[in-house]
mmCIF file of C-alpha atoms and ligand atoms in Angstrom:
data_model
loop_
_atom_site.group_PDB
_atom_site.id
_atom_site.type_symbol
_atom_site.label_atom_id
_atom_site.label_comp_id
_atom_site.label_asym_id
_atom_site.label_seq_id
_atom_site.Cartn_x
_atom_site.Cartn_y
_atom_site.Cartn_z
ATOM 1 C CA UNK A 1 -84.305 2.700 13.798
ATOM 2 C CA UNK A 2 -83.076 -0.487 12.245
ATOM 3 C CA UNK A 3 -84.544 0.838 9.062
ATOM 4 C CA UNK A 4 -82.737 4.168 9.358
ATOM 5 C CA UNK A 5 -79.277 2.720 9.587
ATOM 6 C CA UNK A 6 -80.137 0.359 6.807
ATOM 7 C CA UNK A 7 -81.447 3.212 4.671
ATOM 8 C CA UNK A 8 -78.370 5.357 5.266
ATOM 9 C CA UNK A 9 -76.201 2.745 3.649
ATOM 10 C CA UNK A 10 -78.536 2.099 0.746
ATOM 11 C CA UNK A 11 -78.780 5.833 0.143
ATOM 12 C CA UNK A 12 -75.030 6.078 -0.149
ATOM 13 C CA UNK A 13 -74.410 9.094 2.071
ATOM 14 C CA UNK A 14 -75.131 12.718 1.155
ATOM 15 C CA UNK A 15 -74.886 12.548 -2.622
ATOM 16 C CA UNK A 16 -77.523 10.315 -3.996
ATOM 17 C CA UNK A 17 -77.673 9.482 -7.687
ATOM 18 C CA UNK A 18 -80.762 7.494 -8.662
ATOM 19 C CA UNK A 19 -80.097 4.335 -10.631
ATOM 20 C CA UNK A 20 -82.694 5.368 -13.243
ATOM 21 C CA UNK A 21 -80.618 8.442 -14.064
ATOM 22 C CA UNK A 22 -77.839 6.210 -15.394
ATOM 23 C CA UNK A 23 -79.733 3.390 -17.021
ATOM 24 C CA UNK A 24 -78.453 -0.169 -17.063
ATOM 25 C CA UNK A 25 -75.456 0.353 -19.335
ATOM 26 C CA UNK A 26 -74.341 3.536 -17.612
ATOM 27 C CA UNK A 27 -74.532 1.718 -14.303
ATOM 28 C CA UNK A 28 -72.499 -1.270 -15.507
ATOM 29 C CA UNK A 29 -69.846 1.111 -16.898
ATOM 30 C CA UNK A 30 -69.597 3.058 -13.658
ATOM 31 C CA UNK A 31 -69.334 -0.076 -11.546
ATOM 32 C CA UNK A 32 -66.789 -1.934 -13.644
ATOM 33 C CA UNK A 33 -64.580 0.785 -15.170
ATOM 34 C CA UNK A 34 -61.974 0.888 -12.408
ATOM 35 C CA UNK A 35 -61.262 -2.844 -12.378
ATOM 36 C CA UNK A 36 -57.989 -3.860 -13.965
ATOM 37 C CA UNK A 37 -56.933 -7.083 -15.664
ATOM 38 C CA UNK A 38 -54.370 -9.077 -13.656
ATOM 39 C CA UNK A 39 -54.265 -12.207 -15.811
ATOM 40 C CA UNK A 40 -53.884 -11.175 -19.455
ATOM 41 C CA UNK A 41 -52.748 -14.730 -20.387
ATOM 42 C CA UNK A 42 -56.111 -16.215 -19.412
ATOM 43 C CA UNK A 43 -58.474 -13.208 -19.542
ATOM 44 C CA UNK A 44 -58.644 -12.562 -23.306
ATOM 45 C CA UNK A 45 -61.875 -10.556 -23.092
ATOM 46 C CA UNK A 46 -63.529 -9.378 -19.892
ATOM 47 C CA UNK A 47 -66.533 -7.093 -19.354
ATOM 48 C CA UNK A 48 -68.020 -5.447 -22.438
ATOM 49 C CA UNK A 49 -69.081 -8.120 -24.895
ATOM 50 C CA UNK A 50 -71.805 -10.758 -24.886
ATOM 51 C CA UNK A 51 -69.509 -13.207 -23.143
ATOM 52 C CA UNK A 52 -66.043 -13.245 -21.606
ATOM 53 C CA UNK A 53 -63.320 -15.153 -23.457
ATOM 54 C CA UNK A 54 -60.879 -17.140 -21.299
ATOM 55 C CA UNK A 55 -57.767 -19.090 -22.222
ATOM 56 C CA UNK A 56 -57.090 -22.170 -20.120
ATOM 57 C CA UNK A 57 -53.428 -22.260 -18.981
ATOM 58 C CA UNK A 58 -51.625 -25.171 -20.627
ATOM 59 C CA UNK A 59 -51.875 -28.489 -18.834
ATOM 60 C CA UNK A 60 -54.271 -27.164 -16.209
ATOM 61 C CA UNK A 61 -57.860 -27.918 -15.323
ATOM 62 C CA UNK A 62 -60.528 -25.317 -14.662
ATOM 63 C CA UNK A 63 -62.460 -25.057 -11.393
ATOM 64 C CA UNK A 64 -65.769 -23.221 -11.104
ATOM 65 C CA UNK A 65 -67.820 -22.313 -8.048
ATOM 66 C CA UNK A 66 -70.738 -20.016 -7.248
ATOM 67 C CA UNK A 67 -72.335 -18.448 -4.174
ATOM 68 C CA UNK A 68 -75.558 -16.496 -3.905
ATOM 69 C CA UNK A 69 -75.985 -13.972 -1.081
ATOM 70 C CA UNK A 70 -79.417 -12.623 -0.175
ATOM 71 C CA UNK A 71 -80.054 -9.513 1.922
ATOM 72 C CA UNK A 72 -81.773 -10.447 5.177
ATOM 73 C CA UNK A 73 -80.705 -14.081 4.840
ATOM 74 C CA UNK A 74 -76.933 -14.044 4.351
ATOM 75 C CA UNK A 75 -76.129 -10.503 5.355
ATOM 76 C CA UNK A 76 -77.698 -7.830 7.492
ATOM 77 C CA UNK A 77 -77.434 -4.288 6.147
ATOM 78 C CA UNK A 78 -77.695 -2.905 9.686
ATOM 79 C CA UNK A 79 -74.163 -3.872 10.558
ATOM 80 C CA UNK A 80 -72.507 -4.984 7.364
ATOM 81 C CA UNK A 81 -70.915 -1.997 5.591
ATOM 82 C CA UNK A 82 -71.371 -2.300 1.802
ATOM 83 C CA UNK A 83 -67.645 -2.142 1.138
ATOM 84 C CA UNK A 84 -67.036 -5.039 3.514
ATOM 85 C CA UNK A 85 -69.933 -6.923 1.984
ATOM 86 C CA UNK A 86 -68.399 -6.555 -1.482
ATOM 87 C CA UNK A 87 -65.038 -7.741 -0.204
ATOM 88 C CA UNK A 88 -66.560 -10.722 1.601
ATOM 89 C CA UNK A 89 -68.729 -11.731 -1.381
ATOM 90 C CA UNK A 90 -65.559 -12.137 -3.459
ATOM 91 C CA UNK A 91 -63.409 -13.523 -0.621
ATOM 92 C CA UNK A 92 -65.717 -16.435 0.237
ATOM 93 C CA UNK A 93 -65.734 -17.520 -3.413
ATOM 94 C CA UNK A 94 -61.944 -17.355 -3.650
ATOM 95 C CA UNK A 95 -61.881 -19.489 -0.509
ATOM 96 C CA UNK A 96 -63.800 -22.236 -2.336
ATOM 97 C CA UNK A 97 -61.100 -22.343 -5.013
ATOM 98 C CA UNK A 98 -58.343 -22.307 -2.356
ATOM 99 C CA UNK A 99 -60.132 -25.256 -0.737
ATOM 100 C CA UNK A 100 -59.457 -27.269 -3.904
ATOM 101 C CA UNK A 101 -55.738 -26.364 -3.693
ATOM 102 C CA UNK A 102 -56.183 -24.191 -6.799
ATOM 103 C CA UNK A 103 -55.711 -20.497 -7.643
ATOM 104 C CA UNK A 104 -58.621 -18.249 -8.691
ATOM 105 C CA UNK A 105 -58.242 -16.047 -11.782
ATOM 106 C CA UNK A 106 -61.676 -14.704 -12.783
ATOM 107 C CA UNK A 107 -65.016 -13.802 -11.203
ATOM 108 C CA UNK A 108 -68.451 -12.942 -12.587
ATOM 109 C CA UNK A 109 -70.835 -10.905 -10.465
ATOM 110 C CA UNK A 110 -74.611 -10.822 -10.769
ATOM 111 C CA UNK A 111 -76.582 -8.288 -8.763
ATOM 112 C CA UNK A 112 -80.301 -7.801 -8.250
ATOM 113 C CA UNK A 113 -80.905 -4.375 -6.777
ATOM 114 C CA UNK A 114 -83.938 -2.287 -5.816
ATOM 115 C CA UNK A 115 -84.282 1.465 -6.397
ATOM 116 C CA UNK A 116 -83.738 1.877 -2.654
ATOM 117 C CA UNK A 117 -80.041 1.696 -3.529
ATOM 118 C CA UNK A 118 -78.219 4.650 -5.030
ATOM 119 C CA UNK A 119 -75.308 4.609 -7.449
ATOM 120 C CA UNK A 120 -73.052 5.702 -4.570
ATOM 121 C CA UNK A 121 -74.134 2.702 -2.479
ATOM 122 C CA UNK A 122 -73.378 0.268 -5.304
ATOM 123 C CA UNK A 123 -70.040 1.976 -5.872
ATOM 124 C CA UNK A 124 -69.165 1.200 -2.255
ATOM 125 C CA UNK A 125 -70.102 -2.436 -2.810
ATOM 126 C CA UNK A 126 -67.938 -2.609 -5.931
ATOM 127 C CA UNK A 127 -65.061 -0.781 -4.227
ATOM 128 C CA UNK A 128 -64.943 -3.665 -1.745
ATOM 129 C CA UNK A 129 -65.078 -6.215 -4.551
ATOM 130 C CA UNK A 130 -62.272 -4.412 -6.359
ATOM 131 C CA UNK A 131 -60.104 -4.346 -3.248
ATOM 132 C CA UNK A 132 -60.407 -8.110 -2.905
ATOM 133 C CA UNK A 133 -59.882 -8.729 -6.651
ATOM 134 C CA UNK A 134 -56.748 -6.542 -6.672
ATOM 135 C CA UNK A 135 -55.399 -8.112 -3.521
ATOM 136 C CA UNK A 136 -55.654 -11.634 -4.901
ATOM 137 C CA UNK A 137 -54.966 -10.863 -8.563
ATOM 138 C CA UNK A 138 -58.422 -11.841 -9.813
ATOM 139 C CA UNK A 139 -60.221 -10.335 -12.832
ATOM 140 C CA UNK A 140 -63.891 -9.298 -12.919
ATOM 141 C CA UNK A 141 -64.841 -10.560 -16.382
ATOM 142 C CA UNK A 142 -68.608 -10.209 -16.457
ATOM 143 C CA UNK A 143 -71.917 -10.416 -14.701
ATOM 144 C CA UNK A 144 -75.503 -9.369 -14.912
ATOM 145 C CA UNK A 145 -77.491 -6.470 -13.483
ATOM 146 C CA UNK A 146 -81.214 -6.699 -12.848
ATOM 147 C CA UNK A 147 -83.738 -4.860 -10.697
ATOM 148 C CA UNK A 148 -85.202 -6.368 -7.572
ATOM 149 C CA UNK A 149 -88.355 -5.551 -5.610
ATOM 150 C CA UNK A 150 -87.003 -6.720 -2.298
ATOM 151 C CA UNK A 151 -83.485 -6.015 -1.217
ATOM 152 C CA UNK A 152 -80.121 -6.789 -2.670
ATOM 153 C CA UNK A 153 -78.925 -10.139 -4.004
ATOM 154 C CA UNK A 154 -75.318 -10.770 -5.016
ATOM 155 C CA UNK A 155 -74.244 -13.823 -6.964
ATOM 156 C CA UNK A 156 -70.554 -14.460 -7.533
ATOM 157 C CA UNK A 157 -69.104 -17.113 -9.821
ATOM 158 C CA UNK A 158 -65.398 -17.784 -9.561
ATOM 159 C CA UNK A 159 -63.115 -19.551 -12.033
ATOM 160 C CA UNK A 160 -59.750 -20.976 -11.048
ATOM 161 C CA UNK A 161 -57.007 -23.195 -12.403
ATOM 162 C CA UNK A 162 -54.741 -25.942 -11.142
ATOM 163 C CA UNK A 163 -52.584 -28.788 -12.336
ATOM 164 C CA UNK A 164 -54.928 -31.784 -12.253
ATOM 165 C CA UNK A 165 -52.702 -33.885 -9.967
ATOM 166 C CA UNK A 166 -52.653 -31.086 -7.369
ATOM 167 C CA UNK A 167 -56.409 -30.673 -6.971
ATOM 168 C CA UNK A 168 -57.481 -31.615 -3.429
ATOM 169 C CA UNK A 169 -60.934 -33.194 -3.194
ATOM 170 C CA UNK A 170 -62.955 -33.787 -0.036
ATOM 171 C CA UNK A 171 -62.840 -37.528 -0.554
ATOM 172 C CA UNK A 172 -59.102 -38.258 -0.632
ATOM 173 C CA UNK A 173 -58.217 -38.701 3.051
ATOM 174 C CA UNK A 174 -56.799 -42.069 4.178
ATOM 175 C CA UNK A 175 -56.483 -43.747 7.558
ATOM 176 C CA UNK A 176 -53.546 -42.298 9.582
ATOM 177 C CA UNK A 177 -53.437 -39.047 7.590
ATOM 178 C CA UNK A 178 -52.849 -35.977 9.761
ATOM 179 C CA UNK A 179 -55.724 -33.502 10.126
ATOM 180 C CA UNK A 180 -54.479 -29.901 9.807
ATOM 181 C CA UNK A 181 -55.949 -26.408 9.970
ATOM 182 C CA UNK A 182 -54.459 -23.168 8.620
ATOM 183 C CA UNK A 183 -55.314 -20.829 11.492
ATOM 184 C CA UNK A 184 -57.456 -20.071 14.496
ATOM 185 C CA UNK A 185 -61.189 -20.719 14.680
ATOM 186 C CA UNK A 186 -64.273 -19.235 16.333
ATOM 187 C CA UNK A 187 -63.266 -15.605 15.709
ATOM 188 C CA UNK A 188 -65.873 -14.873 13.043
ATOM 189 C CA UNK A 189 -68.608 -16.201 15.320
ATOM 190 C CA UNK A 190 -67.361 -14.049 18.226
ATOM 191 C CA UNK A 191 -67.468 -11.044 15.853
ATOM 192 C CA UNK A 192 -71.035 -11.868 14.855
ATOM 193 C CA UNK A 193 -72.132 -12.081 18.507
ATOM 194 C CA UNK A 194 -70.660 -8.627 19.153
ATOM 195 C CA UNK A 195 -72.336 -7.118 16.097
ATOM 196 C CA UNK A 196 -75.684 -8.634 17.021
ATOM 197 C CA UNK A 197 -75.405 -7.316 20.541
ATOM 198 C CA UNK A 198 -74.631 -3.827 19.256
ATOM 199 C CA UNK A 199 -77.604 -4.036 16.915
ATOM 200 C CA UNK A 200 -79.940 -4.878 19.812
ATOM 201 C CA UNK A 201 -78.532 -2.020 21.881
ATOM 202 C CA UNK A 202 -78.772 0.369 18.955
ATOM 203 C CA UNK A 203 -82.427 -0.560 18.433
ATOM 204 C CA UNK A 204 -83.095 0.167 22.120
ATOM 205 C CA UNK A 205 -81.097 3.405 22.140
ATOM 206 C CA UNK A 206 -80.070 4.823 18.742
ATOM 207 C CA UNK A 207 -77.855 7.467 20.356
ATOM 208 C CA UNK A 208 -75.591 4.825 21.797
ATOM 209 C CA UNK A 209 -72.130 4.520 20.286
ATOM 210 C CA UNK A 210 -70.892 0.982 19.685
ATOM 211 C CA UNK A 211 -68.331 -0.279 22.167
ATOM 212 C CA UNK A 212 -66.036 -2.320 19.960
ATOM 213 C CA UNK A 213 -62.816 -1.422 21.765
ATOM 214 C CA UNK A 214 -60.343 -4.284 21.944
ATOM 215 C CA UNK A 215 -62.288 -6.401 19.487
ATOM 216 C CA UNK A 216 -61.035 -5.254 16.112
ATOM 217 C CA UNK A 217 -59.621 -8.692 15.279
ATOM 218 C CA UNK A 218 -62.851 -10.671 15.741
ATOM 219 C CA UNK A 219 -64.888 -7.996 13.946
ATOM 220 C CA UNK A 220 -62.520 -8.238 11.008
ATOM 221 C CA UNK A 221 -62.809 -12.032 11.063
ATOM 222 C CA UNK A 222 -66.579 -11.630 10.650
ATOM 223 C CA UNK A 223 -66.765 -8.643 8.291
ATOM 224 C CA UNK A 224 -63.659 -9.088 6.158
ATOM 225 C CA UNK A 225 -62.523 -12.703 5.957
ATOM 226 C CA UNK A 226 -59.441 -13.530 3.889
ATOM 227 C CA UNK A 227 -59.256 -16.555 1.572
ATOM 228 C CA UNK A 228 -56.175 -18.628 2.517
ATOM 229 C CA UNK A 229 -54.541 -18.558 -0.894
ATOM 230 C CA UNK A 230 -51.227 -18.115 0.917
ATOM 231 C CA UNK A 231 -51.668 -21.699 2.134
ATOM 232 C CA UNK A 232 -52.075 -22.956 -1.452
ATOM 233 C CA UNK A 233 -48.722 -21.276 -2.237
ATOM 234 C CA UNK A 234 -47.137 -22.571 0.967
ATOM 235 C CA UNK A 235 -48.179 -26.174 0.279
ATOM 236 C CA UNK A 236 -46.718 -25.881 -3.222
ATOM 237 C CA UNK A 237 -43.432 -24.538 -1.758
ATOM 238 C CA UNK A 238 -43.320 -27.367 0.780
ATOM 239 C CA UNK A 239 -44.066 -29.818 -2.005
ATOM 240 C CA UNK A 240 -47.096 -31.170 -0.163
ATOM 241 C CA UNK A 241 -50.353 -32.074 -1.898
ATOM 242 C CA UNK A 242 -53.078 -32.431 0.745
ATOM 243 C CA UNK A 243 -54.898 -35.752 0.483
ATOM 244 C CA UNK A 244 -58.182 -33.920 1.094
ATOM 245 C CA UNK A 245 -59.252 -30.344 1.778
ATOM 246 C CA UNK A 246 -62.283 -28.157 2.584
ATOM 247 C CA UNK A 247 -62.719 -24.572 3.792
ATOM 248 C CA UNK A 248 -64.223 -23.955 7.212
ATOM 249 C CA UNK A 249 -67.429 -22.077 6.448
ATOM 250 C CA UNK A 250 -69.881 -23.960 8.694
ATOM 251 C CA UNK A 251 -67.783 -24.777 11.755
ATOM 252 C CA UNK A 252 -65.015 -27.294 12.301
ATOM 253 C CA UNK A 253 -67.338 -30.157 13.328
ATOM 254 C CA UNK A 254 -69.429 -29.983 10.192
ATOM 255 C CA UNK A 255 -66.351 -29.765 7.921
ATOM 256 C CA UNK A 256 -64.637 -32.708 9.624
ATOM 257 C CA UNK A 257 -67.798 -34.760 9.096
ATOM 258 C CA UNK A 258 -67.790 -33.778 5.395
ATOM 259 C CA UNK A 259 -64.163 -34.880 4.967
ATOM 260 C CA UNK A 260 -64.718 -38.114 6.923
ATOM 261 C CA UNK A 261 -67.862 -39.025 5.037
ATOM 262 C CA UNK A 262 -66.491 -38.217 1.584
ATOM 263 C CA UNK A 263 -63.243 -40.071 2.384
ATOM 264 C CA UNK A 264 -64.960 -43.062 4.001
ATOM 265 C CA UNK A 265 -62.876 -42.571 7.135
ATOM 266 C CA UNK A 266 -63.314 -41.787 10.806
ATOM 267 C CA UNK A 267 -61.464 -38.991 12.595
ATOM 268 C CA UNK A 268 -60.021 -38.165 16.025
ATOM 269 C CA UNK A 269 -59.960 -34.426 16.799
ATOM 270 C CA UNK A 270 -57.894 -33.423 19.845
ATOM 271 C CA UNK A 271 -59.725 -30.770 21.820
ATOM 272 C CA UNK A 272 -56.554 -29.248 23.280
ATOM 273 C CA UNK A 273 -55.149 -28.711 19.756
ATOM 274 C CA UNK A 274 -58.067 -26.638 18.415
ATOM 275 C CA UNK A 275 -56.555 -23.170 17.868
ATOM 276 C CA UNK A 276 -58.590 -20.288 19.295
ATOM 277 C CA UNK A 277 -57.076 -16.805 19.528
ATOM 278 C CA UNK A 278 -56.899 -14.917 22.857
ATOM 279 C CA UNK A 279 -59.123 -12.002 21.753
ATOM 280 C CA UNK A 280 -61.698 -14.521 20.520
ATOM 281 C CA UNK A 281 -61.687 -16.221 23.949
ATOM 282 C CA UNK A 282 -62.126 -12.860 25.678
ATOM 283 C CA UNK A 283 -65.106 -11.949 23.472
ATOM 284 C CA UNK A 284 -66.695 -15.393 23.859
ATOM 285 C CA UNK A 285 -66.362 -15.196 27.628
ATOM 286 C CA UNK A 286 -68.711 -12.181 27.673
ATOM 287 C CA UNK A 287 -71.344 -14.341 26.007
ATOM 288 C CA UNK A 288 -70.568 -17.364 28.204
ATOM 289 C CA UNK A 289 -69.647 -19.469 25.218
ATOM 290 C CA UNK A 290 -66.829 -22.011 25.376
ATOM 291 C CA UNK A 291 -64.026 -21.468 22.830
ATOM 292 C CA UNK A 292 -64.396 -25.020 21.495
ATOM 293 C CA UNK A 293 -68.139 -24.500 20.967
ATOM 294 C CA UNK A 294 -67.437 -21.461 18.757
ATOM 295 C CA UNK A 295 -64.695 -23.299 16.875
ATOM 296 C CA UNK A 296 -66.758 -26.427 16.295
ATOM 297 C CA UNK A 297 -70.106 -24.833 15.492
ATOM 298 C CA UNK A 298 -69.510 -21.134 14.765
ATOM 299 C CA UNK A 299 -68.467 -21.041 11.145
ATOM 300 C CA UNK A 300 -67.388 -18.363 8.648
ATOM 301 C CA UNK A 301 -63.728 -18.527 9.664
ATOM 302 C CA UNK A 302 -62.682 -19.506 6.104
ATOM 303 C CA UNK A 303 -59.560 -21.281 7.290
ATOM 304 C CA UNK A 304 -58.517 -24.368 5.322
ATOM 305 C CA UNK A 305 -58.983 -27.799 6.878
ATOM 306 C CA UNK A 306 -56.936 -30.500 5.180
ATOM 307 C CA UNK A 307 -55.321 -33.880 5.593
ATOM 308 C CA UNK A 308 -51.677 -34.711 4.922
ATOM 309 C CA UNK A 309 -50.094 -38.147 4.518
ATOM 310 C CA UNK A 310 -47.753 -39.301 7.340
ATOM 311 C CA UNK A 311 -44.849 -39.253 4.862
ATOM 312 C CA UNK A 312 -45.175 -35.453 4.662
ATOM 313 C CA UNK A 313 -45.113 -34.916 8.462
ATOM 314 C CA UNK A 314 -41.516 -33.611 8.500
ATOM 315 C CA UNK A 315 -42.349 -31.021 5.838
ATOM 316 C CA UNK A 316 -45.181 -29.424 7.807
ATOM 317 C CA UNK A 317 -44.415 -30.096 11.471
ATOM 318 C CA UNK A 318 -42.525 -26.863 12.203
ATOM 319 C CA UNK A 319 -44.573 -24.549 10.049
ATOM 320 C CA UNK A 320 -46.306 -21.853 12.112
ATOM 321 C CA UNK A 321 -49.146 -21.564 9.567
ATOM 322 C CA UNK A 322 -50.129 -25.239 9.809
ATOM 323 C CA UNK A 323 -51.575 -26.737 12.972
ATOM 324 C CA UNK A 324 -52.047 -30.481 13.375
ATOM 325 C CA UNK A 325 -55.288 -31.026 15.274
ATOM 326 C CA UNK A 326 -56.042 -34.706 14.805
ATOM 327 C CA UNK A 327 -55.775 -37.723 12.544
ATOM 328 C CA UNK A 328 -57.929 -39.907 10.362
ATOM 329 C CA UNK A 329 -58.862 -43.413 11.482
ATOM 330 C CA UNK A 330 -60.756 -46.369 10.076
ATOM 331 C CA UNK A 331 -64.400 -45.576 9.345
ATOM 332 C CA UNK A 332 -65.608 -48.206 11.833
ATOM 333 C CA UNK A 333 -63.900 -46.323 14.676
ATOM 334 C CA UNK A 334 -66.115 -43.253 14.107
ATOM 335 C CA UNK A 335 -65.529 -39.495 14.310
ATOM 336 C CA UNK A 336 -64.821 -38.079 17.753
ATOM 337 C CA UNK A 337 -63.712 -35.090 19.751
ATOM 338 C CA UNK A 338 -61.041 -36.256 22.205
ATOM 339 C CA UNK A 339 -60.765 -34.121 25.369
ATOM 340 C CA UNK A 340 -57.649 -34.110 27.600
ATOM 341 C CA UNK A 341 -59.041 -36.908 29.769
ATOM 342 C CA UNK A 342 -58.991 -39.207 26.758
ATOM 343 C CA UNK A 343 -62.736 -39.866 26.620
ATOM 344 C CA UNK A 344 -64.465 -39.935 23.216
ATOM 345 C CA UNK A 345 -67.272 -37.493 22.422
ATOM 346 C CA UNK A 346 -69.064 -38.162 19.112
ATOM 347 C CA UNK A 347 -68.886 -35.181 16.726
ATOM 348 C CA UNK A 348 -72.172 -34.050 15.218
ATOM 349 C CA UNK A 349 -72.838 -31.336 12.641
ATOM 350 C CA UNK A 350 -74.187 -29.080 15.400
ATOM 351 C CA UNK A 351 -70.917 -29.356 17.271
ATOM 352 C CA UNK A 352 -70.859 -32.365 19.488
ATOM 353 C CA UNK A 353 -73.518 -34.365 21.304
ATOM 354 C CA UNK A 354 -72.673 -33.207 24.803
ATOM 355 C CA UNK A 355 -73.288 -29.649 23.649
ATOM 356 C CA UNK A 356 -76.785 -30.503 22.376
ATOM 357 C CA UNK A 357 -77.803 -32.147 25.613
ATOM 358 C CA UNK A 358 -76.749 -29.229 27.787
HETATM 359 P P1 LIG B 1 -76.434 -8.891 -22.110
HETATM 360 O O1 LIG B 1 -77.575 -7.991 -22.414
HETATM 361 O O2 LIG B 1 -75.791 -9.504 -23.298
HETATM 362 O O3 LIG B 1 -76.714 -9.846 -20.994
HETATM 363 P P2 LIG B 1 -75.383 -6.953 -20.354
HETATM 364 O O4 LIG B 1 -75.825 -5.643 -20.857
HETATM 365 O O5 LIG B 1 -76.114 -7.565 -19.225
HETATM 366 O O6 LIG B 1 -75.280 -7.936 -21.569
HETATM 367 O O7 LIG B 1 -73.867 -6.833 -19.937
HETATM 368 C C1 LIG B 1 -72.928 -6.117 -20.697
HETATM 369 C C2 LIG B 1 -71.556 -6.480 -20.221
HETATM 370 O O8 LIG B 1 -71.384 -6.089 -18.855
HETATM 371 C C3 LIG B 1 -71.275 -7.972 -20.241
HETATM 372 O O9 LIG B 1 -69.892 -8.138 -20.522
HETATM 373 C C4 LIG B 1 -71.591 -8.405 -18.834
HETATM 374 O O10 LIG B 1 -70.866 -9.577 -18.492
HETATM 375 C C5 LIG B 1 -71.131 -7.203 -18.032
HETATM 376 N N1 LIG B 1 -71.896 -7.014 -16.783
HETATM 377 C C6 LIG B 1 -73.224 -6.832 -16.658
HETATM 378 N N2 LIG B 1 -73.577 -6.641 -15.382
HETATM 379 C C7 LIG B 1 -72.442 -6.717 -14.646
HETATM 380 C C8 LIG B 1 -72.127 -6.627 -13.268
HETATM 381 N N3 LIG B 1 -73.065 -6.414 -12.342
HETATM 382 N N4 LIG B 1 -70.840 -6.759 -12.884
HETATM 383 C C9 LIG B 1 -69.890 -6.979 -13.801
HETATM 384 N N5 LIG B 1 -70.098 -7.075 -15.111
HETATM 385 C C10 LIG B 1 -71.357 -6.951 -15.563
HETATM 386 MG MG1 LIG B 2 -77.182 -9.335 -19.021
#
């Protein structure tokens, strides 16, 4: 049954056009023709020649990042609609540029695809990519298309720009800096748990209809994450350059450890300050998972985690989009989760030690 659902998507619904019918160039044309150019100043030549030609905005530096997504490893065709997958493939790359306090402008997309997929299926994938590109003003300027014998692979390269003095690295945090996050955590993990449960139930009884009532927010967090480019704009408006920054793709604990290590600092994270949304808590309760466990270890929330110097406290303290959840300390003090009772629980990449022992 798993296979059936999977196949439905790959087939692309009722009309199925075989990829061989189009050939490589026909396919590339069909997939890329409806993309428009948002950045004519920097995108001098996009798809259609041997290479794209890009103009670097004056006085800015270029940032480049890449992600590779493999069917069966990074996404599951049973519950990930192709349009959402396309959107997410672009969104997570834009998030990496946002995490440097920069703005993305171009992407390149490589796909390896088996003949199990139809033109219509790939058009769905690209429709999702286009939605995300249009939403964030990013140009698709090239890529590569090859055939695969096993499943779908999607590789996205993103190019962004920033003024060099505004780029936020992982290693810039200093003792006493405030630790901030751009939104609530644990939602994407709650969404994944729901989708996995529905998959198990579907495998047992294919006639069953999914019961996703009341959980649209967490499902969206999992299937259609948004890169927090609004935070890059907000920080610029507030005239704040974060001393360090990272996006939360692997869970808060792991990202805090990255910032602390790269910055040669320790960190105190206040448990009561970790933002978890009410719907997320409700979903997690069904799986008997504590909200802080999902926030610390869940991942894929794509919020921005950053540090701000004390001197900028007044500028951020009343902003609803920025939550202060802790502060950096001397390296020798270590990196801890601090519960209400004031005890210190060492943070580990898996979450925190107490969680592992349970
Ligand atoms: P080459 O043979 O020189 O590698 P291709 O035929 O692979 O060129 O690509 C032709 C054009 O289409 C190039 O501009 C390339 O960047 C673009 N392109 C190829 N595949 C994709 C894709 N999957 N998505 C977007 N652009 C693509
Ligand atoms: Mg090529």
